[in-house]
mmCIF file of C-alpha atoms and ligand atoms in Angstrom:
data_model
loop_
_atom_site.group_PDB
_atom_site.id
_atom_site.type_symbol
_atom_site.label_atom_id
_atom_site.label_comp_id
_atom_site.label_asym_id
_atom_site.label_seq_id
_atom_site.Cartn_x
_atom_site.Cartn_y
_atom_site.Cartn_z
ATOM 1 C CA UNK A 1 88.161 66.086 116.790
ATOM 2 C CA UNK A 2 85.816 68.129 114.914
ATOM 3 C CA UNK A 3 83.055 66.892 112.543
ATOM 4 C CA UNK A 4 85.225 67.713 109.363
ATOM 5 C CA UNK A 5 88.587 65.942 111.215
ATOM 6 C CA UNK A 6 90.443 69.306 112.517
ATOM 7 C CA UNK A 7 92.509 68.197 115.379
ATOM 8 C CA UNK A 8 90.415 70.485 118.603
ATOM 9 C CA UNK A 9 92.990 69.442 121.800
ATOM 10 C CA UNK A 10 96.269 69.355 122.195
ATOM 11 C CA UNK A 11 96.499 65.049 122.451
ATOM 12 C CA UNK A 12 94.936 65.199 118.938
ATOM 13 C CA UNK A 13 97.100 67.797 117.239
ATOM 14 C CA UNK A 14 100.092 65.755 118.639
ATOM 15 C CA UNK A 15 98.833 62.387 117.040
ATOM 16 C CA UNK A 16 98.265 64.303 113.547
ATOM 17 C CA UNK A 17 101.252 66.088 113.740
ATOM 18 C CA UNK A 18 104.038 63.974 115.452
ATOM 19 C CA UNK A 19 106.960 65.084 113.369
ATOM 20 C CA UNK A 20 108.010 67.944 110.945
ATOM 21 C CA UNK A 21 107.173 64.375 108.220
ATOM 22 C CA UNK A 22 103.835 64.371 109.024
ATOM 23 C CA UNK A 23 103.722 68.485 108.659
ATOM 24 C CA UNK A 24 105.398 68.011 105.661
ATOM 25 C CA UNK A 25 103.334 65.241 104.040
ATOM 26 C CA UNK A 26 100.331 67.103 104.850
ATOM 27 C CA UNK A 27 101.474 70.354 102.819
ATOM 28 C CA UNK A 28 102.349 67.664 99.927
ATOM 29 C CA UNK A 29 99.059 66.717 100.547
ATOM 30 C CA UNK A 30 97.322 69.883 99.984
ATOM 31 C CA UNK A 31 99.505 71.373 97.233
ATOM 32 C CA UNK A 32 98.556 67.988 95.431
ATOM 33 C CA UNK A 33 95.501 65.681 96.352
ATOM 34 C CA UNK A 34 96.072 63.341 93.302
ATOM 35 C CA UNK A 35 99.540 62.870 93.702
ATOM 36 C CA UNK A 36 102.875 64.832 92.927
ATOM 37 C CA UNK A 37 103.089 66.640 89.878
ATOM 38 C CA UNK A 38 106.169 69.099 88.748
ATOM 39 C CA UNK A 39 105.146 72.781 88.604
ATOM 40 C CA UNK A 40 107.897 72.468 85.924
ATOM 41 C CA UNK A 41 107.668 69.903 83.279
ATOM 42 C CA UNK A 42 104.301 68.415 84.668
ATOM 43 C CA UNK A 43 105.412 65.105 85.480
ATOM 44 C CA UNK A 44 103.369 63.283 87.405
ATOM 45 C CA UNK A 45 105.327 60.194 89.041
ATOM 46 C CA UNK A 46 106.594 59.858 92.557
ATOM 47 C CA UNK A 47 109.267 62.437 93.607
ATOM 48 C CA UNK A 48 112.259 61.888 95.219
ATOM 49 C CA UNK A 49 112.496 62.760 99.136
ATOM 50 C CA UNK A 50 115.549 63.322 101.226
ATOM 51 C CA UNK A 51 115.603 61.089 104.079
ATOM 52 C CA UNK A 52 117.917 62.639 106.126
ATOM 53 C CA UNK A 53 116.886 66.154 105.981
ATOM 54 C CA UNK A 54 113.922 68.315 107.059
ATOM 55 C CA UNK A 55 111.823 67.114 103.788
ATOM 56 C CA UNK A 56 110.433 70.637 102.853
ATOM 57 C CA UNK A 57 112.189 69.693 99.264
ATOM 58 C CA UNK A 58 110.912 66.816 96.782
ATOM 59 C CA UNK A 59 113.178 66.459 93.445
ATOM 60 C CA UNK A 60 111.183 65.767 90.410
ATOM 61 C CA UNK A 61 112.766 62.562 88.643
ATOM 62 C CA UNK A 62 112.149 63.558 85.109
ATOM 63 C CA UNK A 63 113.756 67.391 85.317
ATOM 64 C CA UNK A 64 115.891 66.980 88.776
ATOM 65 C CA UNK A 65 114.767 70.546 89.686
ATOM 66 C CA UNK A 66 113.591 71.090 93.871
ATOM 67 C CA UNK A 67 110.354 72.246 94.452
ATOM 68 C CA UNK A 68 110.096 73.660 98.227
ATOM 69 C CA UNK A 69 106.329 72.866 100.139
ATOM 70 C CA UNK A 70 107.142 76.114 102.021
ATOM 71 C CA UNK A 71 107.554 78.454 98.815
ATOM 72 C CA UNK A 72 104.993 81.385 98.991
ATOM 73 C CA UNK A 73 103.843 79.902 102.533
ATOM 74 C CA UNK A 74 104.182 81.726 105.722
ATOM 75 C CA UNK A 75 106.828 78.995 106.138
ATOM 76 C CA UNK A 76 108.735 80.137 103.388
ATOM 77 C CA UNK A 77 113.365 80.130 104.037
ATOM 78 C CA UNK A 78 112.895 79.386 107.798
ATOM 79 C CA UNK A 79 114.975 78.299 109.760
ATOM 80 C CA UNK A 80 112.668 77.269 112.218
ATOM 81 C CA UNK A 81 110.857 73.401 112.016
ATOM 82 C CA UNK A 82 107.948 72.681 110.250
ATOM 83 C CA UNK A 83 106.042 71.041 113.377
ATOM 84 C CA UNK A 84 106.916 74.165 115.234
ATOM 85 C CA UNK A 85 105.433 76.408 113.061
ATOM 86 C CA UNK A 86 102.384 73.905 112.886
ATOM 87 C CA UNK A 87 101.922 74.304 116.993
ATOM 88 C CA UNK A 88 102.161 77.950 116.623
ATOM 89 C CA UNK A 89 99.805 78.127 113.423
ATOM 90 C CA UNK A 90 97.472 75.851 115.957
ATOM 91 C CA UNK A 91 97.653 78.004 118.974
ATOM 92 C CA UNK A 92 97.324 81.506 116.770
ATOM 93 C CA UNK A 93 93.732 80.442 115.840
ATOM 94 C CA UNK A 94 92.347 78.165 118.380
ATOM 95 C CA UNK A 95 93.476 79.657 121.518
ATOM 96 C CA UNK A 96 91.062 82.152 123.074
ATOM 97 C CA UNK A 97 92.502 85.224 123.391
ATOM 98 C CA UNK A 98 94.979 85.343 120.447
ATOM 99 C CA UNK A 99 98.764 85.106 122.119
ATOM 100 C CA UNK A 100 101.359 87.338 123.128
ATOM 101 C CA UNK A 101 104.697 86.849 121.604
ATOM 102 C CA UNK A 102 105.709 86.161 125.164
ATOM 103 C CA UNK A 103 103.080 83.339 125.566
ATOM 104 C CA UNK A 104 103.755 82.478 122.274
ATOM 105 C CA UNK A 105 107.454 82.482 122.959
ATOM 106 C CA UNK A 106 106.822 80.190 126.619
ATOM 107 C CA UNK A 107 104.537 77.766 124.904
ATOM 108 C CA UNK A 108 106.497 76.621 122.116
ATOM 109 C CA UNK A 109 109.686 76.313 124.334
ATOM 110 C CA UNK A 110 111.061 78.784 121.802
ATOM 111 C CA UNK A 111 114.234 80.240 122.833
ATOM 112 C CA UNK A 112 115.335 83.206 121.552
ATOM 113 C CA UNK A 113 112.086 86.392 121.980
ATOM 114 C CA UNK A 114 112.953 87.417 118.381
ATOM 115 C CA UNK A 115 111.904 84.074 116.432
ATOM 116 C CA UNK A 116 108.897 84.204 118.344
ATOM 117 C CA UNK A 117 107.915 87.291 117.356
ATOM 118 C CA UNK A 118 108.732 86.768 113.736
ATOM 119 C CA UNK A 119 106.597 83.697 113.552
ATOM 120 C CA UNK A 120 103.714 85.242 115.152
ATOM 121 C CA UNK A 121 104.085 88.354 113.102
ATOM 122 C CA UNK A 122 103.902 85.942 109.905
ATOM 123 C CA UNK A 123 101.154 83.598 111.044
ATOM 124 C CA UNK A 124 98.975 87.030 112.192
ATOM 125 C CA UNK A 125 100.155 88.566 108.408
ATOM 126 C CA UNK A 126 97.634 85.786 107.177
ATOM 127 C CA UNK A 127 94.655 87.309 109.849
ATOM 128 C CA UNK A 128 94.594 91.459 108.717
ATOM 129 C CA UNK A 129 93.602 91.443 105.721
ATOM 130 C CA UNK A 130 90.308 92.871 105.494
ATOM 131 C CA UNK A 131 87.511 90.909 105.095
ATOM 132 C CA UNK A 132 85.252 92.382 101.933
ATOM 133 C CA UNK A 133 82.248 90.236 101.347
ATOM 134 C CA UNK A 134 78.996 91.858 102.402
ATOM 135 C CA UNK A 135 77.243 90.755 105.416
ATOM 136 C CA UNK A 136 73.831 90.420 106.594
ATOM 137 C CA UNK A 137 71.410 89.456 103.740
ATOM 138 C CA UNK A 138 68.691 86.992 105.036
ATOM 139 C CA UNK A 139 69.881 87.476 108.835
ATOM 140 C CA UNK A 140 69.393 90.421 110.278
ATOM 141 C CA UNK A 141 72.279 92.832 111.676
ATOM 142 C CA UNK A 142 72.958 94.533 115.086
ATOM 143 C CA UNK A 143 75.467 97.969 114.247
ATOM 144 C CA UNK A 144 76.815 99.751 117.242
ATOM 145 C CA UNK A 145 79.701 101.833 118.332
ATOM 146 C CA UNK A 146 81.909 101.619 121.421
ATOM 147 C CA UNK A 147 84.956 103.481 122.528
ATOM 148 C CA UNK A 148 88.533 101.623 122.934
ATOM 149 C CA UNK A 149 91.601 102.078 125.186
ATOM 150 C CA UNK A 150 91.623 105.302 127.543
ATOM 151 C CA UNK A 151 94.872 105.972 129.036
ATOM 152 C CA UNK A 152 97.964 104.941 127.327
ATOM 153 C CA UNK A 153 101.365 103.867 128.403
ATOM 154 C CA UNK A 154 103.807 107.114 128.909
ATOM 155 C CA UNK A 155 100.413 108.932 129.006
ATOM 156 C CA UNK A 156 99.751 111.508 131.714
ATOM 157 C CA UNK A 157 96.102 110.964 134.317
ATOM 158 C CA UNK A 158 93.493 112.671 132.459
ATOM 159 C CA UNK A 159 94.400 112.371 129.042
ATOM 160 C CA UNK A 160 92.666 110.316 127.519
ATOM 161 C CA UNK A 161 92.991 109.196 123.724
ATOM 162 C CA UNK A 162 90.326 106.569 123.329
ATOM 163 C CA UNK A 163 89.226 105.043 119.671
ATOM 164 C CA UNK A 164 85.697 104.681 118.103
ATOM 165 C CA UNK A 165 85.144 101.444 116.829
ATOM 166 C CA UNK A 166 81.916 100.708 115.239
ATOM 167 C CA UNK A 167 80.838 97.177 114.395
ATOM 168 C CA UNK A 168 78.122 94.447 112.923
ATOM 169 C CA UNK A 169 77.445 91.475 113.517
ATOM 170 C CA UNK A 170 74.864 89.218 112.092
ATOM 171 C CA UNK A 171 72.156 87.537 113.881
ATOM 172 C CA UNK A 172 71.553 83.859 113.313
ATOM 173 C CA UNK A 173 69.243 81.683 114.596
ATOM 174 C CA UNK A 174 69.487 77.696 115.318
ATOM 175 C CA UNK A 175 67.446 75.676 113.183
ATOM 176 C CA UNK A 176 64.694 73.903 114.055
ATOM 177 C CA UNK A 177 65.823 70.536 115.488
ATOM 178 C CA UNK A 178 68.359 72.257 117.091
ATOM 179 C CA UNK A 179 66.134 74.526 118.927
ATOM 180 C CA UNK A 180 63.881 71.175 120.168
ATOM 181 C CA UNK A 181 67.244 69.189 121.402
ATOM 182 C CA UNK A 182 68.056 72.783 123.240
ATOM 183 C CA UNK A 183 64.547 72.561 124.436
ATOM 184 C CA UNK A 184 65.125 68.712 125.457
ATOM 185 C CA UNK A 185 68.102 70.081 127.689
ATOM 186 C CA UNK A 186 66.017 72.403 130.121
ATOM 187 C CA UNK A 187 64.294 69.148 131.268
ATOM 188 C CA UNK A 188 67.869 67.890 132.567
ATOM 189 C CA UNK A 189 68.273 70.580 135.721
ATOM 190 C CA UNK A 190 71.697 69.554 136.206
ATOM 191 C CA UNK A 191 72.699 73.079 136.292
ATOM 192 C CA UNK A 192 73.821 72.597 132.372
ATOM 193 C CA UNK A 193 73.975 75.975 130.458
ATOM 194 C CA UNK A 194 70.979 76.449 128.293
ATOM 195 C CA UNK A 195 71.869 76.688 124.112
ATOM 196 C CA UNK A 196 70.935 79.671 123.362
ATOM 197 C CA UNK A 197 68.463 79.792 120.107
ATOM 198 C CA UNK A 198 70.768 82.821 118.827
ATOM 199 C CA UNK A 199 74.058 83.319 117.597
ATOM 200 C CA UNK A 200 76.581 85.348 116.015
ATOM 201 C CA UNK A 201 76.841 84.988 112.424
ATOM 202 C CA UNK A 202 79.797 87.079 110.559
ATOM 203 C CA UNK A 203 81.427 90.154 112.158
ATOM 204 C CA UNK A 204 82.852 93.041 110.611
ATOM 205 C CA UNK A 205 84.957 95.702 113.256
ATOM 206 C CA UNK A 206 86.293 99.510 111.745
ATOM 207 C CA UNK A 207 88.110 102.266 113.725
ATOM 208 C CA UNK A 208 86.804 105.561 112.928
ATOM 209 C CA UNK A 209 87.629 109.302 113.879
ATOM 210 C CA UNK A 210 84.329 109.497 115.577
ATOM 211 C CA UNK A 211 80.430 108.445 115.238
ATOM 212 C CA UNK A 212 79.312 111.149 112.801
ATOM 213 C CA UNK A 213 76.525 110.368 110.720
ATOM 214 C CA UNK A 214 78.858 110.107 107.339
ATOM 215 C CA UNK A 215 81.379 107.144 109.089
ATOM 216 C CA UNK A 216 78.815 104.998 110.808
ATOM 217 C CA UNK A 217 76.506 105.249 107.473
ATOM 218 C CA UNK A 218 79.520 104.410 104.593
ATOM 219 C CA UNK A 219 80.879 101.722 107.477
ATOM 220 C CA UNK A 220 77.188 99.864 106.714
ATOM 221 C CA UNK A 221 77.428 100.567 103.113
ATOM 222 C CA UNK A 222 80.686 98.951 102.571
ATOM 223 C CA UNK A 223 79.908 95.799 104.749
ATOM 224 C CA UNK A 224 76.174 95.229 104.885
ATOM 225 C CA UNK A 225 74.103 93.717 102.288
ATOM 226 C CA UNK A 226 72.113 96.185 101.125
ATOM 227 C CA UNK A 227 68.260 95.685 101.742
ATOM 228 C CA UNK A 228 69.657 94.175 105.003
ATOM 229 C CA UNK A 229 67.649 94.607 108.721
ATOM 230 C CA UNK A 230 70.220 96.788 110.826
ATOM 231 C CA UNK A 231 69.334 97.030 114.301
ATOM 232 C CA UNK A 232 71.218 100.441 115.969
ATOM 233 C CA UNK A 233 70.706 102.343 118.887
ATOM 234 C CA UNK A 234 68.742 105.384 118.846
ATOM 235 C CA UNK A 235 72.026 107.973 117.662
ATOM 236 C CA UNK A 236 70.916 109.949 114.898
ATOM 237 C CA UNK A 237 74.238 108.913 113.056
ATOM 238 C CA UNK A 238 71.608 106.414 111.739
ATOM 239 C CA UNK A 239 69.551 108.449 110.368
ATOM 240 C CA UNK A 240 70.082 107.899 107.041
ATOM 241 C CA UNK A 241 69.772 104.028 106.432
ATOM 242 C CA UNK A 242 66.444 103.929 105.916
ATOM 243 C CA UNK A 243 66.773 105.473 102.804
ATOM 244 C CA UNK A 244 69.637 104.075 101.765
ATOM 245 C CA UNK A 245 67.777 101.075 101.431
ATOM 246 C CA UNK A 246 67.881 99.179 104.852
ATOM 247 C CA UNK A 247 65.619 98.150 107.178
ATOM 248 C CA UNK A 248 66.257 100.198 109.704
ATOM 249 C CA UNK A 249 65.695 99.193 113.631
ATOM 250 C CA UNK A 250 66.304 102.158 115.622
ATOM 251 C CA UNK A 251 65.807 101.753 119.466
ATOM 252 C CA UNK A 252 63.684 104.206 120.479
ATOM 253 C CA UNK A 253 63.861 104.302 124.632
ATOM 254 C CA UNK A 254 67.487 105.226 124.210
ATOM 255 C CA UNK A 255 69.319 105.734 127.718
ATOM 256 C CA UNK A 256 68.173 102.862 129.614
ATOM 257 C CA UNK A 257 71.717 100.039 129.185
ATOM 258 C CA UNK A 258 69.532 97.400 130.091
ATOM 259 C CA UNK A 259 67.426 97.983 126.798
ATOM 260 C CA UNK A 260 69.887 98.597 124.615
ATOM 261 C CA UNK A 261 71.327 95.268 125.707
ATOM 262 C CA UNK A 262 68.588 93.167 124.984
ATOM 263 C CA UNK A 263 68.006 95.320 121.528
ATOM 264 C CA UNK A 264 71.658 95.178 120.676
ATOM 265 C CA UNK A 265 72.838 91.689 122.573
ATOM 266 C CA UNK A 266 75.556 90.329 120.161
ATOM 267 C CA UNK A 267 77.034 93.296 119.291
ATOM 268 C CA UNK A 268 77.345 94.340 123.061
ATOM 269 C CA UNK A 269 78.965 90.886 123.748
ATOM 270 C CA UNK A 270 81.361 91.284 121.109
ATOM 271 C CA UNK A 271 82.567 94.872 122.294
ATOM 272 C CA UNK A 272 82.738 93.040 125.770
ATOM 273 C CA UNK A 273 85.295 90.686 124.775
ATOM 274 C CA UNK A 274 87.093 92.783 121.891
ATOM 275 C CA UNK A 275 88.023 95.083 125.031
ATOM 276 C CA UNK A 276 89.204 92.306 127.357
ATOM 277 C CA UNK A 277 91.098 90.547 124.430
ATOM 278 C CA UNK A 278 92.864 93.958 123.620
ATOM 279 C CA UNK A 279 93.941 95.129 127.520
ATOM 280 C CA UNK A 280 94.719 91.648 128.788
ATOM 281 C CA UNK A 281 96.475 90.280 125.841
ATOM 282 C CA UNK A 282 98.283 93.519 124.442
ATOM 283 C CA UNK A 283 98.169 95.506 127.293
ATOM 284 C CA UNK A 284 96.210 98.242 125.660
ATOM 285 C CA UNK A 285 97.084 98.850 122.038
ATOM 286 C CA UNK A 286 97.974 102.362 120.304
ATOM 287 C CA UNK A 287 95.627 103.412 117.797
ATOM 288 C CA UNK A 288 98.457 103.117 115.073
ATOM 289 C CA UNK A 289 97.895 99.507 115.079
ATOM 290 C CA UNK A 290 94.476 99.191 116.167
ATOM 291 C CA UNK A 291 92.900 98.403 112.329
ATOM 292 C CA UNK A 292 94.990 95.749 112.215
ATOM 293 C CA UNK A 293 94.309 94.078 116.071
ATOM 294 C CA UNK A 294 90.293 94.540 115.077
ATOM 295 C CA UNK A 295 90.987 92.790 112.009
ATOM 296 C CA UNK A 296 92.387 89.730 113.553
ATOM 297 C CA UNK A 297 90.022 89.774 116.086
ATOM 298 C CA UNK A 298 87.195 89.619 113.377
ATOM 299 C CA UNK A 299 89.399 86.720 111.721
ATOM 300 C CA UNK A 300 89.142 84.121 114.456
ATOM 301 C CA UNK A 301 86.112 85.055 115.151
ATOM 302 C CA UNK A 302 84.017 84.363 111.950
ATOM 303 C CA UNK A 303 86.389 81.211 111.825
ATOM 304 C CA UNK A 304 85.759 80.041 115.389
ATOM 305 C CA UNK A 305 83.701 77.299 113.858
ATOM 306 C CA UNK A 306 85.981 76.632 111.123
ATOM 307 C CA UNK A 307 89.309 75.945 112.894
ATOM 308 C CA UNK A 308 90.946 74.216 109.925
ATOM 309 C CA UNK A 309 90.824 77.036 107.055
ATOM 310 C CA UNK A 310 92.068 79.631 109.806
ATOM 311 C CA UNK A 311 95.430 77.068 110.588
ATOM 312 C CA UNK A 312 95.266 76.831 106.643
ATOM 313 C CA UNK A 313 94.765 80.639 106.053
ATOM 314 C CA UNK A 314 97.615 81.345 108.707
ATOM 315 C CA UNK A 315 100.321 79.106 107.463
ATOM 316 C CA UNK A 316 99.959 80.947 104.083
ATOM 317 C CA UNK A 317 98.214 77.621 102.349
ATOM 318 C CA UNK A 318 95.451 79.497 101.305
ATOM 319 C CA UNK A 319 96.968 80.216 97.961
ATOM 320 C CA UNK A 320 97.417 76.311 97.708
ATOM 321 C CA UNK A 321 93.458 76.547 98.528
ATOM 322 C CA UNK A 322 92.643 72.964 97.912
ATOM 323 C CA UNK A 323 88.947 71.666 99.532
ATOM 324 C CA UNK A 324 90.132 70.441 103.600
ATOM 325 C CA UNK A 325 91.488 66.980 102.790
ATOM 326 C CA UNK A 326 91.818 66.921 106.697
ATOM 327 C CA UNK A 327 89.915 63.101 106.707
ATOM 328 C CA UNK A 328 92.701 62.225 104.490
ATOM 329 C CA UNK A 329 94.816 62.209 108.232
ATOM 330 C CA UNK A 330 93.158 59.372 109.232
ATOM 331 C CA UNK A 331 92.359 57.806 105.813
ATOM 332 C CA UNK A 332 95.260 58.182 103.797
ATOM 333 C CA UNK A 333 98.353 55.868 103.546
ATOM 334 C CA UNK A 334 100.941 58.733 104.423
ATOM 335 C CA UNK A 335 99.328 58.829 108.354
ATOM 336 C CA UNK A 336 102.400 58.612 110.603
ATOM 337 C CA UNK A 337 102.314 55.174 111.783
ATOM 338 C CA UNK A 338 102.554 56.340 115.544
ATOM 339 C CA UNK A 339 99.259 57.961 115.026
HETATM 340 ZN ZN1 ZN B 401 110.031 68.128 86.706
#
């Protein structure tokens, strides 16, 4: 269990989620932390539930109308269960890489290919939109550019169609006490992996036609604070940040990979995985849809220590964006007694 209550195994997602009753008390629970009131005629007492069926409907006793916990959700005139679409929300954003719909179809026990695919298409529909807010600011921000894919499938030796993909990624550091218990560790030589003082901070990933000067520059325009240290390489594409208004880190020995990996370590790492993710997951991906992979990539990533508002985000509860009332699982009366 996390700090903030977010089931992290499998044994704990089970025990919050037995049943599609506890998946659908805990979308009652978000659409309304104070208790059930009508999106019609406002009243505010205690609905009426259907025992016998799959509770995604509470009647209002004043008006008598249904109100549906799945309207404008990802969840929304499914035929599938609630609980199952809770696993695969839960598996979409904690599982590292993201899933095929194959996986996705084995893990579940889902039977037919097509309703896996459908899910997954609607719980990754909540991951590609693009992420806007500027980053960088206070930390300072590695920018690099790699090249994607190579040969594709029907593809011919030799021709090779690879993507540019140019990224940032913010560099945070650990804070203080945190850097002294990391310290603490290095005394225990039990062949534990150091913590290392820095991290990754936000990412942002873009496909572009190339790595001219005029895509690499309006890439950090649109997602870097301005005033922002940016740490690049030594490619002249770069050129220009300095005046417009960053701080501008060139490397200067370019060539040498080693130095450009200690210069540009979290971006490098990032490509690293982004590349693995794509080919052993997807099997390669065609540049059609590669905007939309490096947007869900950069989804689970800047949420990988927020596990709870990607499930949220995913299931299409954002909208319904109450504060996590995930403690309420463990604190509130509508817990499934099993649990
Ligand atoms: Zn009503």
């Amino acid at each position: 269990m996390d700090p903030r209550g977010f089931p992290t195994t499998l044994p704990e997602f089970q025990c919050v989620f037995p049943d599609d009753g506890a998946c659908a008390r805990y979308l009652e629970k978000l659409r309304w932390p104070d208790g059930f009131a009508c999106p019609r005629c406002g009243h505010t007492g205690e609905p009426y539930r259907f025992p016998k069926r799959s509770s995604v409907v509470l009647r209002c006793r004043a008006c008598q109308r249904n109100i549906s916990l799945t309207a404008s959700t990802a969840m929304q005139s499914s035929h599938t269960s609630l609980s199952m679409w809770f696993w695969g929300a839960y598996l979409v954003t904690t599982q590292t890489p993201g899933q095929s719909a194959l996986q996705f179809q084995r893990q579940l026990g889902i039977s037919r290919y097509e309703t896996a695919f459908q899910m997954l298409h609607k719980l990754r529909a909540g991951m590609v939109r693009p992420e806007r807010d500027a980053i960088g600011g206070q930390y300072p921000v590695e920018v690099d550019e790699t090249l994607v894919g190579g040969r594709t499938r029907g593809e011919g030796r030799g021709i090779h169609h690879k993507a540019t993909v140019v990224g940032a990624v913010e560099v945070r550091r650990r804070r203080e006490g945190e850097d002294r218990a990391a310290t603490s560790h290095q005394d225990h030589a039990e062949g534990k992996p150091l913590k290392r003082m820095k991290y990754a901070g936000r990412l942002r990933l873009r496909l572009l036609a190339g790595r001219d000067a005029d895509g690499l520059t309006a890439f950090v325009k649109e997602n870097v604070t301005h005033g922002s240290v940016v740490r690049t390489d030594g490619w002249q594409g770069y050129d220009g940040l300095p005046t417009m208004g960053y701080l501008h880190e060139p490397l200067v020995l370019g060539g040498n990979p080693d130095i450009a990996d200690a210069h540009l370590p979290m971006i490098h790492i990032v490509f690293s995985n982004l590349k693995t993710w794509l080919l052993g997951t997807h099997h390669g991906v065609s540049q059609q849809h590669l905007q939309a992979y490096l947007n869900e990539y950069v989804f689970r990533f800047n949420r990988r220590f927020y596990p709870m508002t990607a499930f949220n985000s995913v299931l299409g509860l954002a909208a319904h964006s109450i504060p996590p009332t995930y403690d309420a699982l463990y604190t509130g009366d509508w817990i499934h007694p099993a649990a």
